[in-house]
Every structure is written in C-alpha cells, then in structure tokens.
Amino acid sequence: MQRIYVIAAGGTIEKVYSEQTGAVQNLDSKIDRYFRLLRLPDADIQVTHLMNKDSLEMTDADRAEVRDRVAEILPEGAPIVISHGTDTMVDTGRYLEQAFPNLKAPIILTGAMTPLGFEGSDGLQNLTESLIVARLLAPGVYVVMHGQVIPIDRARKDKDKATLVWK
Amino acid sequence: MQRIYVIAAGGTIEKVYSEQTGAVQNLDSKIDRYFRLLRLPDADIQVTHLMNKDSLEMTDADRAEVRDRVAEILPEGAPIVISHGTDTMVDTGRYLEQAFPNLKAPIILTGAMTPLGFEGSDGLQNLTESLIVARLLAPGVYVVMHGQVIPIDRARKDKDKATLVWK
Amino acid sequence: MQRIYVIAAGGTIEKVYSEQTGAVQNLDSKIDRYFRLLRLPDADIQVTHLMNKDSLEMTDADRAEVRDRVAEILPEGAPIVISHGTDTMVDTGRYLEQAFPNLKAPIILTGAMTPLGFEGSDGLQNLTESLIVARLLAPGVYVVMHGQVIPIDRARKDKDKATLVWK
Amino acid sequence: MQRIYVIAAGGTIEKVYSEQTGAVQNLDSKIDRYFRLLRLPDADIQVTHLMNKDSLEMTDADRAEVRDRVAEILPEGAPIVISHGTDTMVDTGRYLEQAFPNLKAPIILTGAMTPLGFEGSDGLQNLTESLIVARLLAPGVYVVMHGQVIPIDRARKDKDKATLVWK
C-alpha cells in the first residue's frame, strides 16, 4: 500500500457554479468526490483541504501555509500532490523547491483549466496522471497535467494554449 | 411525425465556461449537442438559434425578435419550445401571450439554473420535459421545468428556491 | 406537492454490468440514484422496489404482484409510473387495463433500451418524461418513452427500431 | 512532441451494449472517442485498430499479429500502449517480452474491468495512466491500471479483487 498525500489548495479545478450569482467560485471542495471515481486499490490517499482559493488571490501567508503542511509530511518520505490554481502554480512550486532543497520524494503541482464536473474538464485527467506518476518520479518539484511532466524550473503557463508548457 | 419548433434565445442553459476569462458566458450555442442525446423517433425538431443572451440583457427589440419568429411559425399549428434565461422568462412569456391571443398550439418557455453539461445541470431534464409536454398541452403559454407545467400567468421565479414556482 | 408512485419491476433500465460475469444483469436496483439527478421540487416520489427481473422472465404470478401493488395505491388517486422491461411492457399494461376498468389516474409504463448509466442510455430521458406527463394525462394506461405517449391498446414494441411504436 | 503508439486489441474496455442482444460485445471500436476527451498537447497518439476480441478468445495467431505490429513500430523507439482484455493480458505481455529481449522503449498493456462509457468504468483512468507513464518508464513490458505499474513478470489477475495485482 503506497501512501500519497494530497494538499487541496483550490484553483479552477475546485470551482463550482453558483446558481445564485451565475459565477464560478471556490466555495465547497469537491476534489474528494472525484477521487472516489478512481480505482486505486494499493494507494492510501490522504487529503488535506488546506484552502480553497483562486490562485491569483494566494498571498505569501498562504504559500507559507502550504510550505508548513509540506514540512509536516516530508519526514514520512511519501509523495505529495498539490492541487492548485494554474496561474500561480509555478510560483508556489519554486517557493517549495527553495524551501526544501533536499527532497526525498516528489512534490507534484496539478490543477485544471476547466473545473471538475464541467463538460470538457481536464481535472480528473490531471488528478489521475498526478497520482500515478507520484510513484515513479525522482525527488523534486514538478508540474503534472495534460500528459506532461515538467520540472518546476522549466514550467510556465501559456494562456493562449490553455496549458502549462516547457520553457 | 410530430414537428416541434425550438427557438434558442440563450440564458444560463446555453452558457459555457471560458478558460480565458474564468466566467460562464453565452458564447456558442450548445443546445443542439444535447438534443442529440435524446431519442425522439417520431419528432421532427426544428431549431432556430435566434440569439444567445443572458436574459437580464434582453431588450424590447430582442423580445420583438422572438415574437416575429413565433409569428412565422404559428400558422403551421406546431408547438413551440423557447429556451430562455430564467430571470425574464416570465416577462417574455407574458409578452407573447398578449401578442398572440388566439393560439392554436402551446408555447413553452424553458431554461436551466445550471448550464447544460455542468455537474448537477437541470438543462437536459427541462428540455426533455418541454419536448414531451409540447404534444399534450392545450394551446396557451407555459413555463415548463423541474417537473412542473405552470401557465404563464401563474409563474414567477423564486430565487431562493432556484426554480420557477406557482404564484 | 404532487405525489407520484413509482413501481420498479426491473427490465433493462435497471441492469448493471457485472465485472465477474461480463454480462448485464438485474442485480441491485439503481433507479433511485437516477431519480436523485432530477429536480422535482413540487413532487413527492414514492418508490416501491417490487422486483428486478428481465421482463422476458416475468410470470403470471409476477404480474399479479404488480396488480396487487397498483390496487393498494389506486384509492389515493395519484398517478403511477411502472419501470418495466420493454419486451413484455405491453402485456403487463393490458393486464392492468383489464384489471382496473375504472381508473381515476394514469398508469404509465416506461423502461429503457440501454441501462441507466451506460453511454447512450435512454433511461433517464424516459423516467423524466414519465414523471412529468404523469401529471397531465387523463386516466388510462400508457406507454411513455422516447418522446412518445402511446395508449396501451395502440402500443407495440418494434425490435428493429429499438423503441415502442404506435400500431 | 512525443509520439506514442496505441495498439487496440479489444477486451472489455472496448465492449459495447447491444440493444438487439442485451449482451456486451466487442463490436465497434470506441477507444478513439475516449482519447479525444483527453488533453495531450505535446503527444502525437498513433492508434492501430488491430483486432477487437474478448481476450479469452485470443489465439496464438492473434498474439503473433500483435507481435508483428509491435515489431514494425519498435525501430522508431517510441513507447507502445496495448489495450487488451485483462484475462490474458499477462500472457500477451510475457509473449512480447520473450519476443523482444532488447527493448529500447516501454510496452504497456492496459484494459478495463468495466467498458468505457459505462457507469463506474475504469477505462479512461487506465488509458490516462498508461499514456503518461509511457513517457517515464524504462524499457520493458508492464501492466498499467488502477494506479499501478507492474512489471509483466510480477503481474497476475486477481478475479475477486477485479484488478491486476503484484505476485
């Protein structure tokens, strides 16, 4: 049984449509409902709902909170998947890379361009990808989405292509 | 083969999530893709994409355009389903009722609280309901959604309950 | 609040895929899970899981059981929807029509060609249709599916077209 | 742009429900429709529809056909994903391992316990997993499904658990 930690930090992947406002917002976390659609018989997924923020609104204090949660988990040596808004995913990833220079397991940042459960969503694909490569990757910080595994120093968001790309 | 006319006027039912803006907007019409999920072997559905507007932005000129399209269809005696935003659905319905005092077929207004294709959407339910009751109802103007058939004079939107209700 | 009774008798609409046998079978009832996808704010749906049989295997005793359950409900005057296999749906409908010559509410038989939850399923469409027309139809026994409302005496299954048709 | 070859050989993942027979069968291939749900901006997926068989019916001649197709692709050095029935997936994998002792890219066998598009299907999860790990794995033959990456010599089907497991 492989333990994998998931830290839910919000972003588009978690957004819901509000019938009252007609907007998509970070209200309730829904990532758990989607994990349950996956069959992971030999994985022990431990989810922490840390925050549920549009990543453009993440502050230094929020990033410090992510770092502190990662620091708690690291001694166990298990891989960590962080679901996060794509706009500042790379910023958070670099911050973690600097904070933890001697990782013993991979830290993966993932997210989505369209919320989980909306037609055409890439959210479940990206979660699925992150959870399986979490077992294979060397220690380090990565972005994983859209079939891609990009070391954090090489990743940047391409708004026009609506994905993360190599730089 | 029963002919049924559908006039697509926009509203939440047609909204799509824009990855560029992070908002749900009336961009491309998607109602046809959802009709194709239904089996209607003895119905001949004729769709007119008249406009694709949030119903709060519908003007008098827009309502006149809906009325003109209805006027073209009416002589045929076939039922008409109008997909429309729920906020001003009742206004448009009353306007049509006044414009056409001697209907020979039902006119049905329907829509959705959550866009077609979003988790928990009521859009396909409401389209399904509208298309089957279109064959059964007496001439008149109605709101049909959420299992309800409400004559237009008795209908009002209840924002808190997120539905149309009898008044 | 309109009460509507549902009697679940099985048929393809309820079939599930068994990973052990690789066959689709009537095992657990799933119709309730699908009802919950519908918004029916002013309906009070009362479901009885009477049996879960391929309709080709329904016996005279099974039909008598359906009749007995209908007889219990009828005095209340509420509409009844019976989910049933399509192969002998018409037989059961005629049997009920003969058993209850003086109905005061409609009895609707519905079902599906492809099980609920399988791609391309017509099950949720047919349930949606049945529940809304249950409020509109005159007393009598009907088949409702695929946008059609067919009095039982006029209904027959057309295997090639994979639907019920008028005869 | 990373080229990945997919060889579709059938199995449960490709089965469809036949309304005429009421059985699930290998009729038309549907794997392409599901690939299109994935976002793979830097992958060039080349699909060969080799056969569409229940894996219990695969013969030696069928396995030789798979081997011949693999032999054509191998010189290019691109990873290969084979969608295959789970019952004899390990047999085919071992056969390929013996046929190609000096691989320069991974060969991945994947499949599903429930067909693509049926509620609860694991098919899209397994395809998603296979396509991303295809880029990461060392040369060799593997089973990839349910979050697991199992070298072919260590894999066996566990019918009761409805998955492939390590032995």
XYZ file of C-alpha atoms in Angstrom:
668
model
C 0.000 0.000 0.000
C 1.577 3.258 -1.156
C 0.649 6.354 0.810
C 0.202 9.534 -1.255
C -0.598 12.884 0.311
C -2.859 15.363 -1.444
C -2.969 19.001 -0.371
C -6.009 20.783 -1.811
C -5.284 24.475 -2.197
C -8.108 25.477 -4.533
C -7.867 26.864 -8.034
C -10.121 26.318 -11.015
C -10.140 22.542 -10.507
C -12.255 23.032 -7.368
C -14.566 25.777 -8.639
C -18.321 25.303 -8.617
C -21.092 27.086 -10.464
C -23.208 29.206 -8.169
C -26.853 29.399 -9.211
C -27.280 32.469 -7.041
C -24.509 34.543 -8.599
C -24.093 32.891 -12.002
C -20.335 32.838 -11.363
C -17.853 30.020 -10.852
C -16.292 30.305 -7.458
C -14.207 28.466 -4.908
C -16.896 27.509 -2.423
C -17.015 23.902 -1.264
C -14.193 21.493 -2.028
C -15.213 18.785 -4.437
C -11.951 17.037 -5.117
C -12.867 14.107 -2.841
C -15.948 13.251 -4.852
C -13.762 12.892 -7.913
C -11.066 10.843 -6.233
C -13.774 8.340 -5.436
C -14.293 7.805 -9.185
C -10.784 6.400 -9.425
C -9.776 2.831 -8.617
C -6.570 2.887 -6.609
C -6.563 -0.442 -4.786
C -2.996 -0.232 -3.493
C -2.888 3.503 -2.758
C -3.688 5.166 0.534
C -4.691 8.722 -0.380
C -4.580 11.236 2.464
C -6.265 14.517 1.574
C -5.772 17.799 3.427
C -8.166 20.597 2.489
C -5.804 23.450 3.223
C -7.570 26.330 1.477
C -9.858 26.910 -1.472
C -8.617 29.993 -3.275
C -8.368 31.333 -6.760
C -4.610 31.165 -7.183
C -4.445 34.830 -8.219
C -5.540 35.603 -4.676
C -2.933 33.481 -2.928
C -0.765 35.534 -0.606
C 2.680 34.967 0.860
C 0.940 33.814 4.013
C -0.998 31.223 2.009
C 2.203 29.910 0.423
C 3.774 29.709 3.868
C 0.812 27.640 4.970
C 1.345 25.225 2.076
C 5.034 25.043 2.970
C 4.244 24.277 6.607
C 1.910 21.460 5.647
C 4.525 20.023 3.290
C 7.114 20.239 6.060
C 4.890 18.131 8.297
C 4.571 15.397 5.680
C 8.113 15.285 4.314
C 9.725 13.204 7.071
C 7.495 10.316 6.069
C 9.052 10.232 2.606
C 5.737 9.840 0.793
C 4.965 11.691 -2.455
C 2.821 14.836 -2.280
C 0.306 16.080 -4.857
C -0.857 19.696 -4.506
C -3.994 20.757 -6.381
C -3.598 24.434 -7.116
C -4.704 27.179 -9.478
C -2.678 27.230 -12.670
C -1.991 30.968 -12.670
C 0.471 30.863 -9.795
C 1.206 27.146 -9.657
C 4.769 27.721 -10.846
C 5.340 30.398 -8.194
C 4.257 28.073 -5.419
C 6.332 25.250 -6.865
C 9.512 27.331 -6.968
C 8.879 28.550 -3.473
C 8.667 24.953 -2.274
C 11.757 23.970 -4.213
C 13.736 26.682 -2.457
C 12.232 25.873 0.910
C 13.091 22.171 0.646
C 16.436 21.706 -1.120
C 16.926 18.059 -0.128
C 13.672 16.348 -1.024
C 13.400 12.591 -0.670
C 10.116 12.292 -2.602
C 8.449 14.114 -5.459
C 6.136 17.096 -4.949
C 3.654 17.479 -7.810
C 1.575 20.543 -8.580
C -1.523 19.956 -10.638
C -4.786 21.732 -11.414
C -7.226 22.279 -14.245
C -8.239 24.762 -16.886
C -11.939 23.855 -16.510
C -13.487 22.838 -13.167
C -14.086 19.200 -12.272
C -17.511 18.121 -13.467
C -17.919 20.741 -16.197
C -18.103 19.371 -19.746
C -14.631 19.149 -21.221
C -12.959 19.354 -17.817
C -9.343 18.301 -17.661
C -9.461 17.996 -13.878
C -9.895 14.259 -13.466
C -7.288 13.569 -16.141
C -4.766 15.701 -14.273
C -5.517 14.114 -10.902
C -5.228 10.651 -12.426
C -1.905 11.499 -14.023
C -0.521 13.077 -10.857
C -1.393 10.137 -8.658
C 0.286 7.559 -10.861
C 3.460 9.483 -11.643
C 3.796 10.338 -7.941
C 5.095 6.789 -7.544
C 7.584 6.941 -10.374
C 9.242 10.335 -10.260
C 12.594 11.082 -8.696
C 12.585 13.523 -5.777
C 11.971 17.084 -6.977
C 9.162 19.525 -7.691
C 7.104 19.097 -10.876
C 4.039 20.319 -12.691
C 1.924 17.412 -13.983
C -1.005 17.977 -16.314
C -2.197 17.287 -19.860
C 0.047 14.264 -20.212
C 3.102 16.311 -19.329
C 5.633 16.030 -16.503
C 7.575 19.305 -16.299
C 10.295 20.037 -13.705
C 9.310 23.231 -11.926
C 12.253 25.231 -13.259
C 11.197 24.512 -16.800
C 7.449 25.153 -16.414
C 5.463 28.211 -17.404
C 1.790 28.829 -18.114
C 0.826 29.512 -21.711
C -2.511 31.326 -21.536
C -3.189 31.125 -25.248
C -2.673 27.376 -25.369
C -4.506 26.982 -22.056
C -1.887 24.694 -20.583
C 1.448 24.612 -18.831
C 4.384 24.288 -21.239
C 8.131 23.748 -21.188
C 10.209 26.923 -21.368
C -44.055 12.505 -37.237
C -44.750 15.450 -34.957
C -42.973 18.680 -35.802
C -41.817 20.744 -32.814
C -40.118 24.115 -33.184
C -37.388 25.169 -30.801
C -36.296 28.803 -30.581
C -32.970 29.156 -28.771
C -32.747 32.565 -27.118
C -29.866 31.958 -24.710
C -29.910 32.065 -20.942
C -27.983 30.002 -18.438
C -28.899 26.758 -20.191
C -26.583 27.725 -23.077
C -23.723 29.187 -21.060
C -20.212 27.815 -21.416
C -17.181 28.123 -19.208
C -14.494 30.276 -20.737
C -10.968 29.183 -19.841
C -9.670 32.583 -20.865
C -11.921 34.627 -18.581
C -12.878 32.100 -15.915
C -16.502 33.204 -16.363
C -19.578 31.453 -17.695
C -20.853 33.266 -20.725
C -23.235 32.986 -23.634
C -20.764 32.275 -26.420
C -21.522 29.373 -28.745
C -24.886 27.647 -28.704
C -24.701 24.112 -27.398
C -28.334 23.127 -27.209
C -28.098 21.016 -30.381
C -25.425 18.764 -28.932
C -27.768 17.971 -26.072
C -30.824 17.371 -28.211
C -28.812 14.681 -29.930
C -28.611 12.793 -26.635
C -32.383 12.333 -26.716
C -34.247 9.645 -28.624
C -37.231 11.193 -30.332
C -38.031 8.797 -33.192
C -41.357 10.346 -34.152
C -40.479 14.007 -33.585
C -39.123 16.408 -36.148
C -37.274 19.055 -34.128
C -36.606 22.324 -35.967
C -34.181 24.562 -34.093
C -33.726 28.280 -34.703
C -30.742 29.891 -32.983
C -32.249 33.328 -32.605
C -29.911 34.884 -30.061
C -27.668 33.829 -27.200
C -28.147 36.318 -24.395
C -28.208 36.417 -20.659
C -31.911 37.097 -20.140
C -31.159 40.104 -17.926
C -29.752 41.728 -21.056
C -32.736 41.055 -23.286
C -34.186 44.274 -24.690
C -37.584 45.111 -26.090
C -36.078 44.701 -29.530
C -34.958 41.177 -28.593
C -38.452 40.270 -27.405
C -39.878 41.657 -30.630
C -37.491 39.396 -32.498
C -38.747 36.375 -30.572
C -42.326 37.445 -31.301
C -41.591 37.785 -35.017
C -40.096 34.312 -35.184
C -43.091 32.880 -33.319
C -45.425 34.675 -35.740
C -43.725 32.955 -38.668
C -44.217 29.514 -37.146
C -47.715 29.863 -35.717
C -49.714 29.343 -38.933
C -48.349 25.802 -39.096
C -50.017 24.941 -35.796
C -46.997 23.138 -34.363
C -45.923 23.510 -30.723
C -43.043 25.862 -29.919
C -40.407 25.476 -27.200
C -38.336 28.565 -26.358
C -35.118 28.090 -24.388
C -34.585 31.269 -22.428
C -32.925 32.691 -19.347
C -35.000 32.159 -16.230
C -34.718 35.721 -14.913
C -37.003 37.239 -17.540
C -38.647 34.096 -18.889
C -41.983 35.127 -17.417
C -41.749 38.584 -18.983
C -41.179 37.152 -22.429
C -43.962 34.634 -21.906
C -46.495 37.291 -20.969
C -45.427 39.432 -23.863
C -46.082 36.522 -26.226
C -49.405 35.756 -24.592
C -50.548 39.323 -25.228
C -49.159 39.346 -28.746
C -50.948 36.121 -29.699
C -54.366 35.950 -28.017
C -55.719 33.112 -30.177
C -53.072 30.427 -30.067
C -53.755 27.062 -31.683
C -50.749 25.314 -30.133
C -48.790 25.574 -26.918
C -45.782 27.843 -26.492
C -43.414 26.594 -23.796
C -40.641 28.568 -22.128
C -37.891 26.562 -20.539
C -34.330 27.075 -19.360
C -31.959 25.988 -16.635
C -30.455 27.081 -13.352
C -27.102 25.445 -14.185
C -25.717 25.267 -17.739
C -26.027 22.124 -19.844
C -23.044 19.867 -19.262
C -22.113 21.202 -15.806
C -22.430 18.720 -12.945
C -25.913 18.894 -11.474
C -27.326 20.669 -14.532
C -31.083 20.687 -14.875
C -30.884 21.662 -18.543
C -31.396 18.297 -20.208
C -34.208 17.441 -17.795
C -36.018 20.647 -18.712
C -35.548 20.165 -22.460
C -36.784 16.578 -22.180
C -39.843 17.662 -20.234
C -40.643 20.517 -22.605
C -40.452 18.372 -25.716
C -42.828 15.716 -24.437
C -45.438 18.013 -22.900
C -45.383 20.133 -26.075
C -47.525 17.384 -27.597
C -50.005 17.197 -24.768
C -50.735 20.732 -23.645
C -53.717 22.792 -24.703
C -52.959 25.997 -26.617
C -51.507 28.640 -24.311
C -48.201 29.888 -22.942
C -46.445 27.898 -20.205
C -43.258 27.611 -18.223
C -42.023 24.002 -18.089
C -39.145 22.980 -15.845
C -38.336 20.836 -12.816
C -41.289 18.563 -13.380
C -43.685 21.498 -13.392
C -46.070 22.848 -16.005
C -47.092 26.373 -14.998
C -49.411 28.617 -17.053
C -47.558 31.857 -17.697
C -49.974 33.964 -15.642
C -49.277 31.838 -12.600
C -45.483 31.614 -12.917
C -42.813 33.539 -11.061
C -39.144 32.912 -10.370
C -38.198 32.067 -6.790
C -34.509 32.909 -6.494
C -34.054 31.294 -3.109
C -35.539 28.001 -4.244
C -33.706 28.304 -7.568
C -36.770 27.379 -9.589
C -39.926 28.759 -11.117
C -42.952 28.401 -8.834
C -46.709 28.869 -8.898
C -47.884 32.190 -7.531
C -46.964 18.857 -3.672
C -47.992 16.179 -6.154
C -47.486 12.600 -5.057
C -46.380 10.178 -7.780
C -45.897 6.469 -7.165
C -43.148 4.556 -8.902
C -43.180 0.771 -9.003
C -39.806 -0.629 -10.019
C -40.246 -4.008 -11.699
C -36.857 -4.386 -13.373
C -36.069 -4.595 -17.059
C -33.088 -3.287 -18.994
C -33.372 0.141 -17.373
C -32.167 -1.368 -14.086
C -29.499 -3.682 -15.457
C -25.916 -3.411 -14.265
C -22.674 -4.667 -15.738
C -21.168 -7.478 -13.710
C -17.377 -7.486 -13.727
C -17.421 -11.096 -12.551
C -19.580 -12.464 -15.373
C -19.124 -9.843 -18.088
C -22.909 -9.835 -18.513
C -25.556 -7.204 -17.869
C -27.966 -8.449 -15.268
C -30.756 -7.380 -12.963
C -28.886 -7.340 -9.672
C -29.243 -4.259 -7.487
C -31.842 -1.610 -8.216
C -30.316 1.671 -9.317
C -33.344 3.681 -10.285
C -33.211 5.729 -7.067
C -29.738 7.027 -7.804
C -31.025 8.384 -11.092
C -34.153 9.946 -9.659
C -31.868 11.968 -7.461
C -30.373 13.579 -10.568
C -33.751 15.143 -11.316
C -35.096 18.335 -9.769
C -38.706 17.833 -8.823
C -39.370 20.453 -6.148
C -43.126 20.002 -6.008
C -43.277 16.236 -6.484
C -43.324 13.620 -3.771
C -41.945 10.464 -5.415
C -42.734 7.222 -3.605
C -40.740 4.290 -4.954
C -41.568 0.631 -4.402
C -38.900 -1.858 -5.452
C -41.236 -4.689 -6.287
C -38.960 -6.968 -8.289
C -35.913 -6.732 -10.537
C -36.489 -9.066 -13.462
C -35.736 -9.268 -17.123
C -39.246 -8.823 -18.469
C -38.952 -11.988 -20.560
C -38.842 -13.856 -17.262
C -41.922 -12.248 -15.737
C -44.544 -14.820 -14.831
C -48.268 -14.579 -14.261
C -47.527 -14.509 -10.559
C -45.216 -11.516 -11.073
C -47.926 -9.651 -12.976
C -50.378 -10.421 -10.217
C -47.917 -8.917 -7.774
C -47.736 -5.724 -9.826
C -51.539 -5.652 -9.954
C -51.792 -6.059 -6.191
C -49.404 -3.185 -5.555
C -51.337 -0.997 -8.003
C -54.576 -1.915 -6.243
C -53.141 -0.686 -2.946
C -52.219 2.698 -4.424
C -55.260 3.364 -6.595
C -57.667 4.584 -3.907
C -55.369 7.538 -3.324
C -55.928 8.743 -6.874
C -52.246 9.521 -7.516
C -50.548 8.710 -10.827
C -48.400 5.571 -11.051
C -45.232 5.048 -13.101
C -44.058 1.455 -13.554
C -40.489 0.867 -14.731
C -40.500 -2.397 -16.636
C -38.691 -4.347 -19.324
C -39.774 -3.331 -22.808
C -40.275 -6.850 -24.140
C -43.441 -7.523 -22.149
C -44.331 -3.989 -21.091
C -47.399 -4.017 -23.314
C -48.570 -7.340 -21.857
C -48.391 -6.021 -18.325
C -50.102 -2.799 -19.367
C -53.030 -4.614 -20.942
C -53.341 -6.865 -17.956
C -53.600 -3.812 -15.699
C -56.093 -2.144 -18.014
C -58.351 -5.178 -17.766
C -57.874 -5.494 -14.040
C -58.781 -1.838 -13.395
C -61.523 -0.708 -15.778
C -62.429 2.474 -13.903
C -59.120 4.243 -13.325
C -59.101 7.699 -11.793
C -55.439 8.418 -12.559
C -52.970 7.465 -15.260
C -50.769 4.379 -15.072
C -47.594 4.769 -17.128
C -45.247 2.000 -18.195
C -41.735 3.027 -19.062
C -38.327 1.424 -19.428
C -35.186 1.657 -21.499
C -33.378 0.042 -24.393
C -29.954 0.652 -22.773
C -29.431 0.522 -18.989
C -29.245 3.691 -16.895
C -25.683 4.930 -16.721
C -24.433 3.255 -19.909
C -23.342 5.623 -22.686
C -26.280 6.428 -24.913
C -28.822 5.273 -22.325
C -32.391 6.388 -22.831
C -33.323 5.531 -19.257
C -33.164 8.942 -17.627
C -34.973 10.521 -20.566
C -37.811 8.030 -20.203
C -38.075 8.485 -16.441
C -38.088 12.265 -16.856
C -40.810 12.080 -19.471
C -42.945 9.685 -17.443
C -42.816 11.775 -14.300
C -43.929 14.975 -15.979
C -46.694 13.522 -18.148
C -47.986 11.600 -15.127
C -49.491 14.905 -14.028
C -51.109 15.743 -17.338
C -52.600 12.553 -18.706
C -56.215 11.501 -18.422
C -56.894 8.299 -16.501
C -55.815 5.260 -18.512
C -52.832 3.025 -19.145
C -49.991 4.302 -21.350
C -46.516 3.549 -22.561
C -44.254 6.613 -22.275
C -40.780 6.662 -23.792
C -38.688 8.339 -26.486
C -40.878 11.426 -26.508
C -43.979 9.345 -27.135
C -47.203 8.856 -25.173
C -48.977 5.763 -26.510
C -52.258 4.400 -25.111
C -51.663 0.777 -24.185
C -54.061 -0.582 -26.801
C -52.092 1.116 -29.525
C -48.583 0.225 -28.365
C -46.260 -2.460 -29.652
C -42.508 -2.995 -29.481
C -40.574 -2.596 -32.718
C -37.341 -4.518 -32.214
C -35.675 -3.231 -35.357
C -36.316 0.393 -34.466
C -35.458 -0.326 -30.822
C -38.481 1.528 -29.489
C -42.184 1.214 -28.765
C -44.338 2.379 -31.663
C -47.986 3.051 -32.469
C -49.774 0.203 -34.186
C 6.076 16.358 -29.465
C 6.254 12.815 -28.108
C 4.911 10.082 -30.344
C 3.076 7.253 -28.550
C 1.705 4.235 -30.375
C -1.541 2.619 -29.270
C -2.485 -0.849 -30.469
C -6.157 -1.599 -29.838
C -6.674 -5.329 -29.422
C -10.133 -5.363 -27.830
C -11.111 -6.618 -24.401
C -13.729 -5.326 -22.014
C -12.502 -1.737 -22.380
C -13.899 -1.688 -25.934
C -17.139 -3.572 -25.322
C -20.479 -2.015 -26.185
C -24.003 -2.831 -25.088
C -26.080 -4.301 -27.879
C -29.758 -3.379 -27.690
C -30.578 -6.252 -30.012
C -28.959 -8.991 -27.938
C -28.865 -7.423 -24.487
C -25.215 -8.501 -24.243
C -21.962 -6.574 -24.082
C -19.820 -7.429 -27.035
C -16.742 -6.390 -28.970
C -18.402 -4.759 -31.968
C -17.157 -1.320 -32.987
C -14.014 0.166 -31.523
C -14.698 3.144 -29.316
C -11.302 3.866 -27.858
C -10.746 6.860 -30.162
C -13.809 8.660 -28.880
C -12.388 8.448 -25.376
C -8.884 9.538 -26.324
C -10.465 12.706 -27.626
C -11.648 13.518 -24.083
C -8.015 13.814 -23.002
C -5.827 16.877 -23.423
C -2.420 15.796 -24.637
C -0.989 18.918 -26.295
C 2.543 17.601 -26.752
C 1.693 13.982 -27.572
C 1.207 12.515 -31.016
C -1.008 9.460 -30.487
C -0.984 6.933 -33.335
C -3.744 4.338 -32.964
C -3.847 0.993 -34.775
C -7.109 -0.932 -34.506
C -5.610 -4.371 -34.786
C -8.497 -6.521 -33.583
C -11.478 -6.293 -31.261
C -11.661 -9.551 -29.322
C -12.608 -10.771 -25.932
C -9.187 -11.729 -24.654
C -10.373 -15.235 -23.743
C -10.806 -15.773 -27.489
C -7.353 -14.581 -28.499
C -5.428 -17.277 -30.347
C -1.741 -17.801 -30.964
C -2.272 -16.289 -34.386
C -3.761 -13.183 -32.767
C -0.755 -12.828 -30.469
C 1.552 -13.232 -33.437
C -0.337 -10.404 -35.108
C 0.214 -8.171 -32.088
C 3.898 -9.114 -32.095
C 4.220 -8.290 -35.801
C 2.676 -4.860 -35.301
C 4.980 -4.195 -32.349
C 7.960 -5.273 -34.459
C 7.052 -2.671 -37.078
C 6.959 0.123 -34.506
C 9.961 -0.790 -32.371
C 12.723 0.608 -34.585
C 11.293 4.072 -34.033
C 11.963 3.815 -30.299
C 8.580 5.236 -29.283
C 6.578 3.820 -26.356
C 3.689 1.458 -27.133
C 0.397 1.107 -25.249
C -1.678 -2.004 -25.987
C -5.338 -2.010 -24.923
C -6.218 -5.620 -24.255
C -8.603 -7.813 -22.305
C -7.490 -8.351 -18.742
C -7.966 -12.122 -18.701
C -4.989 -12.870 -20.946
C -3.168 -9.537 -20.765
C -0.329 -11.113 -18.823
C 0.025 -13.920 -21.373
C 0.366 -11.484 -24.230
C 2.774 -9.362 -22.232
C 5.066 -12.286 -21.492
C 4.933 -13.403 -25.077
C 6.079 -9.934 -26.167
C 8.789 -9.850 -23.541
C 10.219 -13.090 -24.899
C 9.854 -11.993 -28.494
C 11.687 -8.701 -27.889
C 14.520 -9.205 -25.380
C 16.304 -5.918 -26.110
C 13.584 -3.272 -25.915
C 14.526 0.385 -26.187
C 11.139 1.712 -25.072
C 8.386 0.563 -22.730
C 5.475 -1.588 -23.859
C 2.403 -1.113 -21.653
C -0.608 -3.385 -21.500
C -3.782 -1.845 -20.181
C -7.508 -2.538 -20.227
C -10.579 -2.227 -18.063
C -12.872 -4.197 -15.818
C -15.950 -2.242 -16.989
C -16.303 -0.933 -20.561
C -15.564 2.686 -21.446
C -18.698 4.782 -21.046
C -20.464 2.506 -18.555
C -21.054 3.978 -15.103
C -18.118 3.213 -12.869
C -15.837 2.404 -15.791
C -12.135 2.328 -15.091
C -11.292 2.528 -18.786
C -10.484 6.206 -19.138
C -8.478 6.175 -15.915
C -6.348 3.318 -17.232
C -5.793 4.941 -20.632
C -4.836 8.222 -18.952
C -2.383 6.458 -16.676
C -0.848 4.424 -19.492
C -0.261 7.422 -21.728
C 1.557 9.456 -19.101
C 3.737 6.695 -17.683
C 4.645 5.643 -21.236
C 6.997 8.626 -21.210
C 8.609 7.836 -17.891
C 9.162 4.106 -17.742
C 12.402 2.329 -18.521
C 12.327 -0.102 -21.447
C 10.413 -3.251 -20.548
C 6.922 -4.729 -20.586
C 4.411 -3.581 -17.960
C 0.783 -3.776 -16.923
C -0.593 -0.318 -16.045
C -4.013 0.102 -14.460
C -5.719 1.241 -11.266
C -2.821 3.467 -10.294
C -0.395 0.564 -10.538
C 2.679 -0.033 -12.696
C 3.545 -3.733 -12.569
C 6.432 -5.339 -14.484
C 4.966 -8.142 -16.558
C 6.822 -10.886 -14.668
C 5.226 -9.752 -11.445
C 1.650 -9.280 -12.696
C -1.326 -11.554 -12.303
C -5.074 -11.035 -12.479
C -6.993 -11.264 -9.221
C -10.584 -12.020 -10.204
C -12.015 -11.473 -6.758
C -10.438 -8.053 -6.389
C -11.269 -7.242 -10.017
C -7.818 -5.894 -10.761
C -4.297 -6.880 -11.702
C -2.030 -7.355 -8.686
C 1.618 -7.942 -7.861
C 2.541 -11.565 -7.292
